[in-house]
XYZ file of C-alpha atoms in Angstrom:
143
model
C -33.119 26.985 -77.684
C -33.493 27.125 -81.572
C -32.087 23.505 -82.362
C -30.612 25.213 -85.892
C -28.510 26.826 -83.133
C -26.992 23.531 -82.114
C -26.818 21.700 -85.369
C -23.236 23.659 -86.688
C -21.488 22.803 -83.368
C -22.681 19.065 -82.679
C -24.800 17.293 -85.420
C -28.503 16.432 -85.175
C -27.653 13.298 -84.361
C -25.471 14.353 -81.068
C -27.475 17.024 -79.733
C -26.640 16.811 -76.056
C -29.719 16.905 -74.313
C -29.781 19.317 -71.000
C -31.912 18.857 -68.293
C -34.775 21.813 -67.563
C -33.866 23.295 -71.343
C -36.985 23.473 -73.542
C -36.243 22.665 -77.394
C -38.041 22.883 -80.419
C -38.232 22.305 -83.929
C -38.604 25.743 -86.151
C -39.396 25.001 -89.643
C -38.795 27.349 -92.597
C -42.397 28.382 -92.330
C -42.113 30.011 -88.966
C -44.164 26.685 -87.620
C -42.928 25.630 -84.037
C -43.145 22.165 -82.709
C -41.424 21.771 -78.982
C -39.757 18.573 -78.097
C -40.752 16.256 -75.051
C -39.477 16.956 -71.803
C -35.623 15.986 -70.900
C -35.550 13.599 -68.061
C -32.416 13.529 -65.754
C -31.500 9.871 -66.162
C -32.492 7.322 -69.108
C -30.943 5.133 -72.071
C -30.564 6.164 -75.570
C -30.667 3.996 -78.455
C -29.224 5.413 -82.138
C -28.112 3.423 -85.225
C -24.744 4.627 -85.690
C -23.924 3.237 -89.181
C -25.878 1.366 -91.780
C -23.012 -0.849 -94.108
C -24.549 -3.468 -96.589
C -23.787 -6.572 -94.245
C -23.709 -4.842 -90.567
C -25.886 -2.634 -88.620
C -23.820 -0.692 -85.738
C -26.433 0.731 -82.900
C -24.928 2.891 -79.915
C -26.661 1.719 -76.672
C -25.979 4.633 -74.256
C -27.326 5.391 -70.625
C -26.708 8.625 -68.003
C -24.251 7.793 -65.299
C -26.541 7.692 -62.537
C -28.101 4.468 -63.925
C -26.113 1.119 -62.215
C -24.395 -1.352 -64.462
C -27.092 -3.722 -66.221
C -28.118 -6.139 -68.701
C -29.701 -5.256 -71.636
C -30.787 -6.828 -74.689
C -31.455 -5.393 -78.372
C -34.117 -7.449 -80.361
C -34.240 -7.085 -84.202
C -37.475 -8.248 -85.977
C -39.176 -7.936 -89.129
C -42.693 -9.000 -90.117
C -43.647 -10.159 -86.667
C -40.564 -12.327 -86.621
C -37.678 -12.102 -84.108
C -34.414 -12.596 -86.223
C -31.370 -11.629 -83.922
C -31.019 -10.706 -80.461
C -28.084 -9.581 -78.802
C -27.242 -8.896 -75.110
C -24.437 -7.115 -73.005
C -23.526 -5.291 -70.066
C -24.438 -1.682 -70.124
C -21.749 0.956 -68.218
C -21.858 3.918 -69.893
C -21.936 3.286 -74.080
C -22.030 -0.158 -75.590
C -21.773 -0.509 -79.648
C -23.699 -3.623 -80.828
C -22.864 -4.745 -84.393
C -25.725 -6.459 -86.314
C -25.306 -8.965 -89.166
C -27.678 -8.182 -91.763
C -27.745 -11.535 -93.203
C -30.031 -12.048 -90.376
C -32.674 -10.641 -91.884
C -34.106 -12.446 -94.704
C -36.061 -10.014 -96.450
C -35.885 -6.424 -98.096
C -38.070 -4.143 -95.840
C -38.124 -2.321 -92.560
C -36.764 -3.841 -89.299
C -37.783 -2.939 -85.756
C -35.048 -2.921 -83.326
C -36.465 -2.845 -79.882
C -33.912 -2.045 -76.474
C -34.995 -3.615 -73.402
C -33.484 -2.933 -70.095
C -32.432 -5.141 -67.263
C -36.303 -6.050 -66.075
C -36.845 -6.825 -69.767
C -38.834 -3.472 -70.395
C -38.734 -1.631 -73.432
C -36.970 1.621 -73.051
C -36.586 2.710 -76.871
C -36.875 1.622 -80.590
C -35.349 1.932 -84.039
C -36.603 1.255 -87.439
C -34.016 0.418 -89.862
C -35.230 -0.223 -93.980
C -32.475 -3.209 -94.914
C -31.383 -4.467 -98.030
C -32.270 -0.950 -99.974
C -29.960 -2.696 -102.762
C -32.035 -5.725 -103.775
C -34.139 -4.925 -106.632
C -36.794 -6.781 -107.977
C -36.236 -7.341 -111.696
C -39.148 -8.598 -113.820
C -39.018 -9.490 -117.656
C -42.048 -9.841 -119.553
C -41.905 -12.000 -122.805
C -44.878 -12.257 -125.239
C -46.813 -15.172 -126.132
C -46.901 -14.542 -129.428
C -44.494 -13.094 -131.716
C -47.721 -10.658 -133.452
C -51.016 -10.240 -132.406
C-alpha cells in the first residue's frame, strides 16, 4: 500500500493501520522503506496539539484491550517533571502544562500501561520561543 495515496484521505497523523496489510514509505527518488508489522491490538500515543502553555496528548487502545490505568511520564534532562494518570477505555486526551518544565529543549514523554511497562514514547521540543539574548560591550571606547 502506498502511503502517499492515503495522505489525501486521512492525513499522515491519522492513518488507520489495517492488520495484514504491508505499508511502506516511498521517497521521490523511488527509495522504498517498509514500515513495521501492524499488530492486532495495542496502544498509541500522539501529540494532538502544542500551544505555548499546554501540550495535548491522545492515548488510545484497540477495543480488545480491557480498561486499564495508564501513566504518562514527562522528563527532561534525566529529571521527571510531570506524571499524569487516568483510566483508558478507548481514547483519552491528556493536557500537560508546559510550565512544569523549566528548560527549553527536548522533553521525553513515556506512556506506561497498567503494569508500569513502557508502551510508547514521544519527544517534544518545549519552549521554542525562549531566545537567548546576548549583548556585548567593549571594555574600552577605542583600541
